[in-house]
mmCIF file of C-alpha atoms and ligand atoms in Angstrom:
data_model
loop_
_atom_site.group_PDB
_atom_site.id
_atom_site.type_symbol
_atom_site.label_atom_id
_atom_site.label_comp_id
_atom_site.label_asym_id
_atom_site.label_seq_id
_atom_site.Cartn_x
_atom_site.Cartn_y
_atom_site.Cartn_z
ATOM 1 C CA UNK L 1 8.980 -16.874 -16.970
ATOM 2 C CA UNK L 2 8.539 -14.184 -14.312
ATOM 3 C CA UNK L 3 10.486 -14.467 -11.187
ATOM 4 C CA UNK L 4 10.285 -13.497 -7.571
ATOM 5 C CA UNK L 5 13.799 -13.080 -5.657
ATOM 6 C CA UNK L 6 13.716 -13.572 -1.849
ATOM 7 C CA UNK L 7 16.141 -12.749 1.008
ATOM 8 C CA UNK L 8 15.700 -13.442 4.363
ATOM 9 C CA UNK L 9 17.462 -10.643 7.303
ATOM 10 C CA UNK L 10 17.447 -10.598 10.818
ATOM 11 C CA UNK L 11 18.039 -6.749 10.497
ATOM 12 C CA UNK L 12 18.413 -3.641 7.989
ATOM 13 C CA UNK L 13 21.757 -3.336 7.288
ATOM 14 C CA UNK L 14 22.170 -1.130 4.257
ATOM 15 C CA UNK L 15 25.472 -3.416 2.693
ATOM 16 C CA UNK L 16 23.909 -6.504 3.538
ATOM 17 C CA UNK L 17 21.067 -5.333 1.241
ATOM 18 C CA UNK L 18 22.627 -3.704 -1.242
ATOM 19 C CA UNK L 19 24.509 -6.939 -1.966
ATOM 20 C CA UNK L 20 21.129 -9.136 -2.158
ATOM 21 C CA UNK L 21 19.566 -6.262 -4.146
ATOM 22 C CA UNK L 22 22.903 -6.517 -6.629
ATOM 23 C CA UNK L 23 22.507 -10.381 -6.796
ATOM 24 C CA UNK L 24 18.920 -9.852 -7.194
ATOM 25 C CA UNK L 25 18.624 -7.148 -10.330
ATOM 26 C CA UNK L 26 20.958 -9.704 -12.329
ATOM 27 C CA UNK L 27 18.680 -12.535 -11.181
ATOM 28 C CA UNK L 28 15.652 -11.087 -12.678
ATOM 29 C CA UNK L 29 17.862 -9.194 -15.687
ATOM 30 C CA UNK L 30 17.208 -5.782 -14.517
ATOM 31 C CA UNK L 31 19.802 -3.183 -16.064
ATOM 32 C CA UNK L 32 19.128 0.366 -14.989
ATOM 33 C CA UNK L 33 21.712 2.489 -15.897
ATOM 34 C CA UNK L 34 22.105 6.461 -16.337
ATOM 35 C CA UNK L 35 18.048 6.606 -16.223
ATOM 36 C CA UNK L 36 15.560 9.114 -14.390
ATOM 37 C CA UNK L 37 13.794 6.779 -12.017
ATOM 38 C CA UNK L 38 11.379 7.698 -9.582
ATOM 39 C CA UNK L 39 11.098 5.456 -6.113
ATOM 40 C CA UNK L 40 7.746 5.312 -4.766
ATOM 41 C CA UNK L 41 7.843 3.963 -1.029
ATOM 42 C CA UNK L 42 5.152 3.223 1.079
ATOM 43 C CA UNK L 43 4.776 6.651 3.082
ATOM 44 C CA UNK L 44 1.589 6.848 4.861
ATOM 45 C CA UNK L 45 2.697 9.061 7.283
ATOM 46 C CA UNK L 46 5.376 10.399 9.094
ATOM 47 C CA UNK L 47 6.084 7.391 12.075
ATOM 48 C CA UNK L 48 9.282 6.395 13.220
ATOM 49 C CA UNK L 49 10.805 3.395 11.253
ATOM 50 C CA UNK L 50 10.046 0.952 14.462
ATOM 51 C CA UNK L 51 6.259 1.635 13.987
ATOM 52 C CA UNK L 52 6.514 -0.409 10.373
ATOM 53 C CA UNK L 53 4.388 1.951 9.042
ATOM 54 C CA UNK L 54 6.027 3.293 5.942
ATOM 55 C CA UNK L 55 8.945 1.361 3.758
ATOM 56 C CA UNK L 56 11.832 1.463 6.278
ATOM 57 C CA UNK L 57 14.622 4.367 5.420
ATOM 58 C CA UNK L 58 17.528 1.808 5.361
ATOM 59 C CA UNK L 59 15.440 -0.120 2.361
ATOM 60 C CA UNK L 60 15.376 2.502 0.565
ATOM 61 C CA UNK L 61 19.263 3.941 1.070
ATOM 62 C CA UNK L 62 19.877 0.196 -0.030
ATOM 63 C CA UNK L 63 17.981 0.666 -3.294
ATOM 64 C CA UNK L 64 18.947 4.485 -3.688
ATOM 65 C CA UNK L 65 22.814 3.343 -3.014
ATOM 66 C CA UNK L 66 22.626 0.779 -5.424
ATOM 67 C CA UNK L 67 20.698 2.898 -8.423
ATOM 68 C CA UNK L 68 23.698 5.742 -7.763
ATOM 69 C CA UNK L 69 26.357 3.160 -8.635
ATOM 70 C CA UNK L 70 24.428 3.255 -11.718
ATOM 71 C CA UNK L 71 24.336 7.074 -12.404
ATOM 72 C CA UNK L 72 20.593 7.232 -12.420
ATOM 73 C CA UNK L 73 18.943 10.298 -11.739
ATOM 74 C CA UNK L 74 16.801 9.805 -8.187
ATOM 75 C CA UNK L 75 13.398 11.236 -7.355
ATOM 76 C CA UNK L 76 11.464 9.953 -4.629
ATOM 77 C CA UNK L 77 7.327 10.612 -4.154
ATOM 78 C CA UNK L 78 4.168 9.664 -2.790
ATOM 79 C CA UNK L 79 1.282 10.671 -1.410
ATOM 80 C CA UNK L 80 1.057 10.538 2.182
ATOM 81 C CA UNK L 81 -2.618 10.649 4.004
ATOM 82 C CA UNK L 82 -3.053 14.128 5.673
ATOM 83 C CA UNK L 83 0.865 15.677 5.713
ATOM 84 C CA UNK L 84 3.220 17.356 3.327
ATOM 85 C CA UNK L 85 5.237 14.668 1.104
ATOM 86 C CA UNK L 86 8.473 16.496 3.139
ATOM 87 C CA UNK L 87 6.633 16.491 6.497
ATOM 88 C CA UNK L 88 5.686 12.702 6.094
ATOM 89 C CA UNK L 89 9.469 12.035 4.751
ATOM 90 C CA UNK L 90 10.821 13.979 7.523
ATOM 91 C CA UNK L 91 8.728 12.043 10.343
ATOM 92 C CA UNK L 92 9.486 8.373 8.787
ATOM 93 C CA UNK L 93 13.078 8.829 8.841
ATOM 94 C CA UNK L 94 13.934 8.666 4.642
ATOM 95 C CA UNK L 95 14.578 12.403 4.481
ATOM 96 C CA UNK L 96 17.522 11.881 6.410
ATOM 97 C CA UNK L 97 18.429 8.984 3.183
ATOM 98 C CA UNK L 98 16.533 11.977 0.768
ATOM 99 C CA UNK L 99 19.585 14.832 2.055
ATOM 100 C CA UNK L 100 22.453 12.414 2.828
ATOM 101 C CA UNK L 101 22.561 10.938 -1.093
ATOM 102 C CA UNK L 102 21.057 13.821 -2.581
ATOM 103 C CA UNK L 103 17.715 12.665 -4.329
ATOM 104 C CA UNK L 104 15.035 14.848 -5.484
ATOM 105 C CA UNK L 105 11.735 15.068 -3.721
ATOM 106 C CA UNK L 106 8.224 15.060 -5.935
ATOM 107 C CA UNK L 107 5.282 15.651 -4.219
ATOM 108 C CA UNK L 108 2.153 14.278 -5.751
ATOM 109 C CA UNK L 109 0.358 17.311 -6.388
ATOM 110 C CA UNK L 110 0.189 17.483 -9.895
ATOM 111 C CA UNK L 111 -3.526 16.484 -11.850
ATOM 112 C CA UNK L 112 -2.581 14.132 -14.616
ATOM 113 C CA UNK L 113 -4.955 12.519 -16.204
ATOM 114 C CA UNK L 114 -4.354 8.919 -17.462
ATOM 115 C CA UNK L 115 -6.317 6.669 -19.665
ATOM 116 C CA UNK L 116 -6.298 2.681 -18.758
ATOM 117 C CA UNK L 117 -7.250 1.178 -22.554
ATOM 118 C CA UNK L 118 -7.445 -2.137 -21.344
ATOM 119 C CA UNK L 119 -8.456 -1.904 -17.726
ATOM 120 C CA UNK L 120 -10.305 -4.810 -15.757
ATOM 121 C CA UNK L 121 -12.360 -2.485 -13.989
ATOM 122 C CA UNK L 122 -15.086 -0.144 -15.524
ATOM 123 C CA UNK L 123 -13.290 2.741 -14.975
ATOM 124 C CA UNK L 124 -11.020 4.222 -17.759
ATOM 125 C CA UNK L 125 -9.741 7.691 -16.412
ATOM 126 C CA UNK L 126 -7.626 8.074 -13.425
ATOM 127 C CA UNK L 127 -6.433 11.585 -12.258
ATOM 128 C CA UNK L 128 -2.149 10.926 -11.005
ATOM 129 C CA UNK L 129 -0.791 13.524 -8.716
ATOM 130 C CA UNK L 130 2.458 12.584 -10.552
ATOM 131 C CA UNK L 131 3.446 11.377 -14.335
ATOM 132 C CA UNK L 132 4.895 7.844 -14.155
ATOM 133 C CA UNK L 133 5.280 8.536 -17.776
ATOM 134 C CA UNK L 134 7.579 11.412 -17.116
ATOM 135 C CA UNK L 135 10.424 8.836 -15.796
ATOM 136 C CA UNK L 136 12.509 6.211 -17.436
ATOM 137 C CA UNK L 137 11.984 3.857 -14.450
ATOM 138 C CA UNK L 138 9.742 3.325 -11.735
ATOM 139 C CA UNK L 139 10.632 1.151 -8.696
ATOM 140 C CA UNK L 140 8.024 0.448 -6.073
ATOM 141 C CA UNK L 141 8.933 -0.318 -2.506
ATOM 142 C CA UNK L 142 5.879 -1.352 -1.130
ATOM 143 C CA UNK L 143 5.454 -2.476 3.293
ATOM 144 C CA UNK L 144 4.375 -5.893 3.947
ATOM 145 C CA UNK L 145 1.756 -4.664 6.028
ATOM 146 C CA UNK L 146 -1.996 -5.803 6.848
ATOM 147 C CA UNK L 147 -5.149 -3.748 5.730
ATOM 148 C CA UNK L 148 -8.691 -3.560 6.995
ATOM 149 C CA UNK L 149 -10.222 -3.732 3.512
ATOM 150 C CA UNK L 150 -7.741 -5.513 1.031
ATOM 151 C CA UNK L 151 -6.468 -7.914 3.294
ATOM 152 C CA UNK L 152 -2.744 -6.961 2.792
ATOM 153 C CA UNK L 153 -0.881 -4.095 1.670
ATOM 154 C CA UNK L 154 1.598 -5.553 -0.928
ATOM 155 C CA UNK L 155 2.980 -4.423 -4.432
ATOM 156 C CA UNK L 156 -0.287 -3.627 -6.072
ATOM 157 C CA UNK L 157 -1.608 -2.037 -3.515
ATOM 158 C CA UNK L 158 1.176 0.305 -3.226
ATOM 159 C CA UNK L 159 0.573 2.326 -6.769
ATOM 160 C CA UNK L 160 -2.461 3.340 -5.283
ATOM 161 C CA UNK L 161 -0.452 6.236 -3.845
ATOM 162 C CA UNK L 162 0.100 7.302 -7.148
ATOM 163 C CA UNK L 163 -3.512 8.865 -7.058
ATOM 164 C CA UNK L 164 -4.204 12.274 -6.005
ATOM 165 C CA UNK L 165 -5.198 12.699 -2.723
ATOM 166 C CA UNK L 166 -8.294 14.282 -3.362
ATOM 167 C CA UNK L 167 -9.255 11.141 -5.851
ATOM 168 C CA UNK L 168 -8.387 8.853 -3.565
ATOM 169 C CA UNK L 169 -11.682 9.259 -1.427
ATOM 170 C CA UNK L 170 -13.394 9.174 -4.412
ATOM 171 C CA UNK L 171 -12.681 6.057 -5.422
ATOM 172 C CA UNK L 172 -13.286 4.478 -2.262
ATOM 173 C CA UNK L 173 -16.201 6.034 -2.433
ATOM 174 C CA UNK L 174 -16.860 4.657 -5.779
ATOM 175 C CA UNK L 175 -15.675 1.244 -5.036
ATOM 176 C CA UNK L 176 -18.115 0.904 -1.642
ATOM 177 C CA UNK L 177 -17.816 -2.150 -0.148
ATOM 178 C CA UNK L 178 -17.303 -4.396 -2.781
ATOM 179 C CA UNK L 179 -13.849 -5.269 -2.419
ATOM 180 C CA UNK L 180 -13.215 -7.192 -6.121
ATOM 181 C CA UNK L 181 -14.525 -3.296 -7.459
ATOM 182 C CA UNK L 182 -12.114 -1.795 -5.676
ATOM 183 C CA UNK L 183 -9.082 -4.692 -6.653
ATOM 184 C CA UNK L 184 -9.962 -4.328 -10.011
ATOM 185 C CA UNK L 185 -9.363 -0.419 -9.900
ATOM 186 C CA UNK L 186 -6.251 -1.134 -8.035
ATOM 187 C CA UNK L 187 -4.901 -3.335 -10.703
ATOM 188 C CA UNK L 188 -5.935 -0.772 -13.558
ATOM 189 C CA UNK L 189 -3.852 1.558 -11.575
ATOM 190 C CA UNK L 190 -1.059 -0.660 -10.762
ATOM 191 C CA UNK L 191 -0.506 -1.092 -14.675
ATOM 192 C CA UNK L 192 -0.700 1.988 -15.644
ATOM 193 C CA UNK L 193 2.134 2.930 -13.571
ATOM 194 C CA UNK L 194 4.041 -0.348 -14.680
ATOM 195 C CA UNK L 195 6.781 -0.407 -12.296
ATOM 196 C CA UNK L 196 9.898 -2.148 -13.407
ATOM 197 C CA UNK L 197 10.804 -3.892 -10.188
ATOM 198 C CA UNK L 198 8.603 -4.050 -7.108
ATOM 199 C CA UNK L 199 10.646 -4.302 -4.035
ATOM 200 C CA UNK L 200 9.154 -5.654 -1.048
ATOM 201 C CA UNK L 201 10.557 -4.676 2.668
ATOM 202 C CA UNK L 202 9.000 -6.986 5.332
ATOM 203 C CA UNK L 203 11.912 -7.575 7.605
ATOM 204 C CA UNK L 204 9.941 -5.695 10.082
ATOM 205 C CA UNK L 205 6.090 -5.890 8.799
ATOM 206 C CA UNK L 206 2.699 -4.963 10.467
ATOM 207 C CA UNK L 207 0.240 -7.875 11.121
ATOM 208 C CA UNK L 208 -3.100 -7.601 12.914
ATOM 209 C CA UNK L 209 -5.445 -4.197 12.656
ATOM 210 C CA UNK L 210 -2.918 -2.718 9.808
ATOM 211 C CA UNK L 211 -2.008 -0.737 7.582
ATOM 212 C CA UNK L 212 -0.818 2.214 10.577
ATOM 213 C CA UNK L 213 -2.167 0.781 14.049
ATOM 214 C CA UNK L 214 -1.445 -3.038 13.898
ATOM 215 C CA UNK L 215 1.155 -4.641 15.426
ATOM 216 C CA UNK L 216 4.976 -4.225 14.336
ATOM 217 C CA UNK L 217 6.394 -7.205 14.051
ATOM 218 C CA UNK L 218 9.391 -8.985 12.755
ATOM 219 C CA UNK L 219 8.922 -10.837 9.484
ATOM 220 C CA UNK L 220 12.450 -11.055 7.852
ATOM 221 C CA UNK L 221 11.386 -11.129 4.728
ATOM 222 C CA UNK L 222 13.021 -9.175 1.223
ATOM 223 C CA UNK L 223 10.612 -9.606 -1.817
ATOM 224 C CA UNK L 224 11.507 -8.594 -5.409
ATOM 225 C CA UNK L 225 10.207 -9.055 -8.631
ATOM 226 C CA UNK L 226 9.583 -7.341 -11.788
ATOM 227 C CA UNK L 227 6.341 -8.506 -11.870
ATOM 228 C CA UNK L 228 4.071 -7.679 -8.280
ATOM 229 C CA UNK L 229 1.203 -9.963 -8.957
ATOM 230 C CA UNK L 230 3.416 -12.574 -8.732
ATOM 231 C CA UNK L 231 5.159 -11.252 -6.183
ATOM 232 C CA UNK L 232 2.085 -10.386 -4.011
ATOM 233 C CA UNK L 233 0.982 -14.047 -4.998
ATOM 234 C CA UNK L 234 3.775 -15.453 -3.696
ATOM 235 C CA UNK L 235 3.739 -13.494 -0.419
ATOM 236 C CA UNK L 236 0.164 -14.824 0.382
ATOM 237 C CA UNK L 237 0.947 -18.522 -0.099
ATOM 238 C CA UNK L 238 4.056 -17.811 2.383
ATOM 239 C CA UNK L 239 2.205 -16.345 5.234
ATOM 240 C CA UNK L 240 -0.165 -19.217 4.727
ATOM 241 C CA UNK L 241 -3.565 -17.570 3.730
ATOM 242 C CA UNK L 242 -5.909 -20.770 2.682
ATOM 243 C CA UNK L 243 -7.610 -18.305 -0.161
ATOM 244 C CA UNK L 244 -6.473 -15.624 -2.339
ATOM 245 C CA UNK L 245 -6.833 -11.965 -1.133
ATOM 246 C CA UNK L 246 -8.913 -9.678 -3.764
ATOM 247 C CA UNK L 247 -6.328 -8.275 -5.701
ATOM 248 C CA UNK L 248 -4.930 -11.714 -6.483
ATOM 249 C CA UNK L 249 -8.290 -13.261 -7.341
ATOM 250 C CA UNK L 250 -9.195 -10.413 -10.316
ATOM 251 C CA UNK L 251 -5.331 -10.730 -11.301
ATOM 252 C CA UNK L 252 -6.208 -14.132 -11.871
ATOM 253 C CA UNK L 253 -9.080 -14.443 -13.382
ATOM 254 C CA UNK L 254 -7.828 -11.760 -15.911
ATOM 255 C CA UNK L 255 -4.588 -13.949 -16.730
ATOM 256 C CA UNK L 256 -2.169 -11.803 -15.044
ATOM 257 C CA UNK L 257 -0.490 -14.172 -13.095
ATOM 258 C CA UNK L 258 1.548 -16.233 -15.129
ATOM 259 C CA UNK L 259 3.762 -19.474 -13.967
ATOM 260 C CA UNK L 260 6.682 -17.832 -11.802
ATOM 261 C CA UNK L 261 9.792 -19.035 -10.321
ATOM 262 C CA UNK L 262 10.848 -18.705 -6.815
ATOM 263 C CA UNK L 263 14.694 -18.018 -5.893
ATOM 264 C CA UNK L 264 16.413 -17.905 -2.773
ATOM 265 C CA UNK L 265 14.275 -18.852 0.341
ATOM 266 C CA UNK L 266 11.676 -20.015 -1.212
ATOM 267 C CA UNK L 267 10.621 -22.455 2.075
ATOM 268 C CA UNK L 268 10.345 -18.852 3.919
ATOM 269 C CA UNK L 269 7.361 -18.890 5.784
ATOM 270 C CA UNK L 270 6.269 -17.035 9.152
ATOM 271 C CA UNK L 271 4.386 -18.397 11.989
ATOM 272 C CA UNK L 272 1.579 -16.583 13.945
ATOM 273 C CA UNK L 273 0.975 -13.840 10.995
ATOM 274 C CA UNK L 274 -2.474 -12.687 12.370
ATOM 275 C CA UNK L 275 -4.666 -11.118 9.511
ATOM 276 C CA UNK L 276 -6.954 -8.263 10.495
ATOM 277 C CA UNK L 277 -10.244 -9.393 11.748
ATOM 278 C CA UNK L 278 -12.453 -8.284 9.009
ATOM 279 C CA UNK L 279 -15.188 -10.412 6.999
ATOM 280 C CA UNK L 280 -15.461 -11.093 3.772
ATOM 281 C CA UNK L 281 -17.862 -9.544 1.983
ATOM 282 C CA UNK L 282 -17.936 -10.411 -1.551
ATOM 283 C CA UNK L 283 -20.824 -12.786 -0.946
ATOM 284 C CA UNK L 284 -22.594 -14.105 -4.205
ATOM 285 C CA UNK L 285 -26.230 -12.290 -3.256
ATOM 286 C CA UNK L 286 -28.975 -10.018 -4.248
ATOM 287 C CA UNK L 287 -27.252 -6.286 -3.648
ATOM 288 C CA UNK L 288 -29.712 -4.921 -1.220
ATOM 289 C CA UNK L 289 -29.072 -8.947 0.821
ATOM 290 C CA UNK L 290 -25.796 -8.064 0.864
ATOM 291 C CA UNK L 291 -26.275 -4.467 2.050
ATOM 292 C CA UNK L 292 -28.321 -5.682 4.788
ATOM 293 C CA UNK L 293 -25.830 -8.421 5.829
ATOM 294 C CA UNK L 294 -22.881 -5.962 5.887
ATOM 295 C CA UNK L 295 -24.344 -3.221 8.265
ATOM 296 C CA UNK L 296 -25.102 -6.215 10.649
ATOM 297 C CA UNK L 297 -21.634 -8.618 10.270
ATOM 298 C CA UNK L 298 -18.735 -6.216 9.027
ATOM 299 C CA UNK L 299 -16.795 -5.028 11.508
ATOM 300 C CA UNK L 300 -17.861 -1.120 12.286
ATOM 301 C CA UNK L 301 -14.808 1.538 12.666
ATOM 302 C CA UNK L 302 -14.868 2.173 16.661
ATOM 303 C CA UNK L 303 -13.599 4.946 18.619
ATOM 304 C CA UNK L 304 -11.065 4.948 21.864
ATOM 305 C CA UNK L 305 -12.110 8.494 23.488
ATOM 306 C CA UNK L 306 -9.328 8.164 25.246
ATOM 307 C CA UNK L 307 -6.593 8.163 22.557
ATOM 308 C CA UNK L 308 -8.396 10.753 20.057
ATOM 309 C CA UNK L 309 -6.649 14.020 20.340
ATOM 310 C CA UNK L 310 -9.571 15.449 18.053
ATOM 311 C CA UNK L 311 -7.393 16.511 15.297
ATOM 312 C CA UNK L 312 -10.176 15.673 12.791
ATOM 313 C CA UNK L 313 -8.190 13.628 10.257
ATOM 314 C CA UNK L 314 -10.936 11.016 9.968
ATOM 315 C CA UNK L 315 -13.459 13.407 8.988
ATOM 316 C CA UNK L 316 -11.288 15.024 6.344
ATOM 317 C CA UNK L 317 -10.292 11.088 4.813
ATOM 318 C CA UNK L 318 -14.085 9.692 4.885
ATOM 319 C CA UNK L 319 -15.279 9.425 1.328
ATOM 320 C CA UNK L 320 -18.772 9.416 2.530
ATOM 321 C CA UNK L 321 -19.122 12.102 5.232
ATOM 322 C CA UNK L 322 -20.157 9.565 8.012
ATOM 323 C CA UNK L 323 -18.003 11.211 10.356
ATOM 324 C CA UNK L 324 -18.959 14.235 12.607
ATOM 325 C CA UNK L 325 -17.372 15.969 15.332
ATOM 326 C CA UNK L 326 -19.837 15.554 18.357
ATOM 327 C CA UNK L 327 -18.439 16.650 21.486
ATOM 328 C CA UNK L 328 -14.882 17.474 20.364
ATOM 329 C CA UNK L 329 -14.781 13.701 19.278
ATOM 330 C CA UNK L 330 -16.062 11.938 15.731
ATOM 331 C CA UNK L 331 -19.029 10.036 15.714
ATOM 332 C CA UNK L 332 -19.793 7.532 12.997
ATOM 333 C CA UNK L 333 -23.173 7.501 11.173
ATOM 334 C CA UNK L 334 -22.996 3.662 10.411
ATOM 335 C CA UNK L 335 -25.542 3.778 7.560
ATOM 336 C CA UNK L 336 -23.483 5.497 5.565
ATOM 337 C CA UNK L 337 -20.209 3.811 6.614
ATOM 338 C CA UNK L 338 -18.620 1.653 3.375
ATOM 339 C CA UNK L 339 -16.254 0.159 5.917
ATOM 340 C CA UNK L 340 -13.445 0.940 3.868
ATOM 341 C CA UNK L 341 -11.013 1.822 6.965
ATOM 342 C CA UNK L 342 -9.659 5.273 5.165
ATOM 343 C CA UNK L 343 -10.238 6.294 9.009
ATOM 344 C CA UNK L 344 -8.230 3.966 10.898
ATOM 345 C CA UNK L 345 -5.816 3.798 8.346
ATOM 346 C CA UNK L 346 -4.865 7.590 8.525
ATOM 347 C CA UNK L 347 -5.839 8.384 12.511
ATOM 348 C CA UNK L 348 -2.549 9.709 13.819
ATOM 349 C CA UNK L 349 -3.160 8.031 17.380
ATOM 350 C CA UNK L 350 -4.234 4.934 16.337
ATOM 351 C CA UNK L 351 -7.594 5.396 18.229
ATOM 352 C CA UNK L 352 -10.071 4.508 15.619
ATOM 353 C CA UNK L 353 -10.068 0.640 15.367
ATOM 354 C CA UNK L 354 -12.555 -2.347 14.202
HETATM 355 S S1 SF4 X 1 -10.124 9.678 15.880
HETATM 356 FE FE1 SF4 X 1 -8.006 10.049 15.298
HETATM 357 S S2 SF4 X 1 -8.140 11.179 13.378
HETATM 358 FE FE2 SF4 X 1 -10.162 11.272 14.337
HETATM 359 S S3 SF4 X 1 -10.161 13.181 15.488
HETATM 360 FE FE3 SF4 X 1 -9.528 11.569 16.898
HETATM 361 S S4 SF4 X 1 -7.283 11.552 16.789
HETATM 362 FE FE4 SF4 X 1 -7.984 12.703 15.009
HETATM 363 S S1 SF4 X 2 -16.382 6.173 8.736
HETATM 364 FE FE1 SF4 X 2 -14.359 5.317 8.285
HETATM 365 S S2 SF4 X 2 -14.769 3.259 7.490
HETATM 366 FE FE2 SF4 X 2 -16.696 4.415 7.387
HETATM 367 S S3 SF4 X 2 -16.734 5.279 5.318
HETATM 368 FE FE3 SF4 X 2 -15.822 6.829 6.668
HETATM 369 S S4 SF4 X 2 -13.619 6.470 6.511
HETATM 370 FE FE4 SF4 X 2 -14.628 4.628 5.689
#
């Protein structure tokens, strides 16, 4: 039976964690040892740990400290939204973990192409700007965070970094506004990089109009498991959601969730988690109903003129070219607007919102 290992912490404190994450790899019988493993963290961009926007640096010395007692080999990677892997490391605080314990930085650059034989989506090719293959170990340290489309921002969710930033737009692009689409292609992706532990840091999380401009707020919770749909299924019961999000729906209905157990604080819950105000769109109607329905009930992408410092971000993110500079500021064309946030996710002044 799978298992899902919680901790509950008023504050990082790199021992204190190191200790749970000790008592926690021999509670769900994970032996690393002398291994090349690669850490993927949430890194979005490069904001200060109090923002909550990337996996917090002291998580990840926690993890790092504890894989070095084990003489594995440490890389650390993602792909950030519009910066340099280093520039995005640099500006979230891990580089000073990165140059402190020594471990190697891989930007995901690379085009690797990997084939899903047994996805749940329809998709069977997937272009990696890095080789999960090419390590013994992956170990995913995904932000409990909100997001505009999925809902959350968990351990499923996370792998998606894993794609090469040029893909990524396509994909969304691909996926439109049909969020089960797009879950299903996040769970094809999620297994092909097969992460051996998924390692969840919401002691300081993001609630409201996440994943980069919602509100950062403490959450106390450490989340691990070997297995991150349960984990992400877990995480959703705790902060009290009534229904499943997307990416736990197609997990389920493609048996991927099996019976877990829950140890340590396992009554954990939060009050007052506010989700992000988007609607649901995965309504059971005719396509062109839906299409209809959606340009008149889900939430637009807005802009605050007076926060843009028109870098033009959003128009290099938007997988559909709705965004033009008019002015010196964007300007959304709203017909051809999927709504899937890449925008507000990825605006470095937080002045795009819903
Ligand atoms: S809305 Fe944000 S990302 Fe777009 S141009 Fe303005 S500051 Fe840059
Ligand atoms: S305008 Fe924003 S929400 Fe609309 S498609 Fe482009 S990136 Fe997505």
């Amino acid at each position: 039976m799978e298992r899902v290992v919680t901790g509950t912490f008023s504050a990082y404190d790199p021992k204190v964690l190191q200790e749970f994450l000790e008592k926690g790899f021999e509670s769900i019988g994970l032996s690393l040892s002398h291994c090349k493993v690669l850490l993927k963290p949430n890194l979005v961009m490069g904001k200060s740990p109090q923002r909550a926007v990337n996996t917090h640096p002291d998580v990840v010395r926690a993890v790092a400290a504890a894989l070095l007692d084990r003489s594995c080999d440490i890389y650390i990677g993602d792909s950030p939204g519009y910066e340099s892997t280093e520039k995005a490391l640099r500006g979230s605080g891990i580089m000073d973990v990165v140059e402190g314990m020594r471990l190697k930085v891989v930007p995901f650059d690379r085009l690797i192409t990997k084939r899903q034989q047994s996805g749940v989506s329809p998709y069977r090719l997937f272009t990696f700007g890095q080789d999960p293959g090419a390590y013994d170990a992956i170990v995913n340290l995904p932000k409990l965070k909100t997001h505009g489309m999925m809902g959350l921002t968990l351990g499923v969710k996370n792998t998606f970094g894993f794609i090469h930033s040029l893909e990524k737009a396509r994909w969304h692009l691909r996926a439109g506004q049909d969020r089960m689409l797009f879950a299903s292609i996040l769970i094809d992706i999620h297994r092909l990089v097969g992460p051996v532990v998924t390692i969840l840091d919401g002691i300081i999380g993001m609630d409201r109009e996440g994943p980069s401009n919602g509100r950062a707020r403490e959450i106390g919770l450490i989340a691990m498991s070997r297995d991150a749909f349960a984990l992400d299924h877990y995480v959703e019961g705790a902060l009290g959601l009534a229904t499943p999000l997307p990416i736990t729906v197609k997990a389920l209905e493609h048996g991927l969730i099996e019976e877990y157990d829950v140890c340590g604080h396992s009554a954990w819950s939060v009050a007052d988690f506010e989700m992000p105000k988007s609607v649901d769109t995965d309504w059971a109607l005719p396509s062109f109903v839906k299409s209809i329905l959606r340009n008149l009930f889900v939430r637009k992408p807005r802009l605050d003129p007076e926060k843009c410092k028109s870098c033009g971000v959003c128009l290099k993110v938007c997988p559909t070219g709705s965004l033009v500079f008019f002015d010196r500021r964007p300007a959304f064309d709203y017909r051809r607007c999927i709504r899937c946030y890449c925008c507000q996710e990825m605006c470095p002044e937080g002045a795009i919102r819903t």
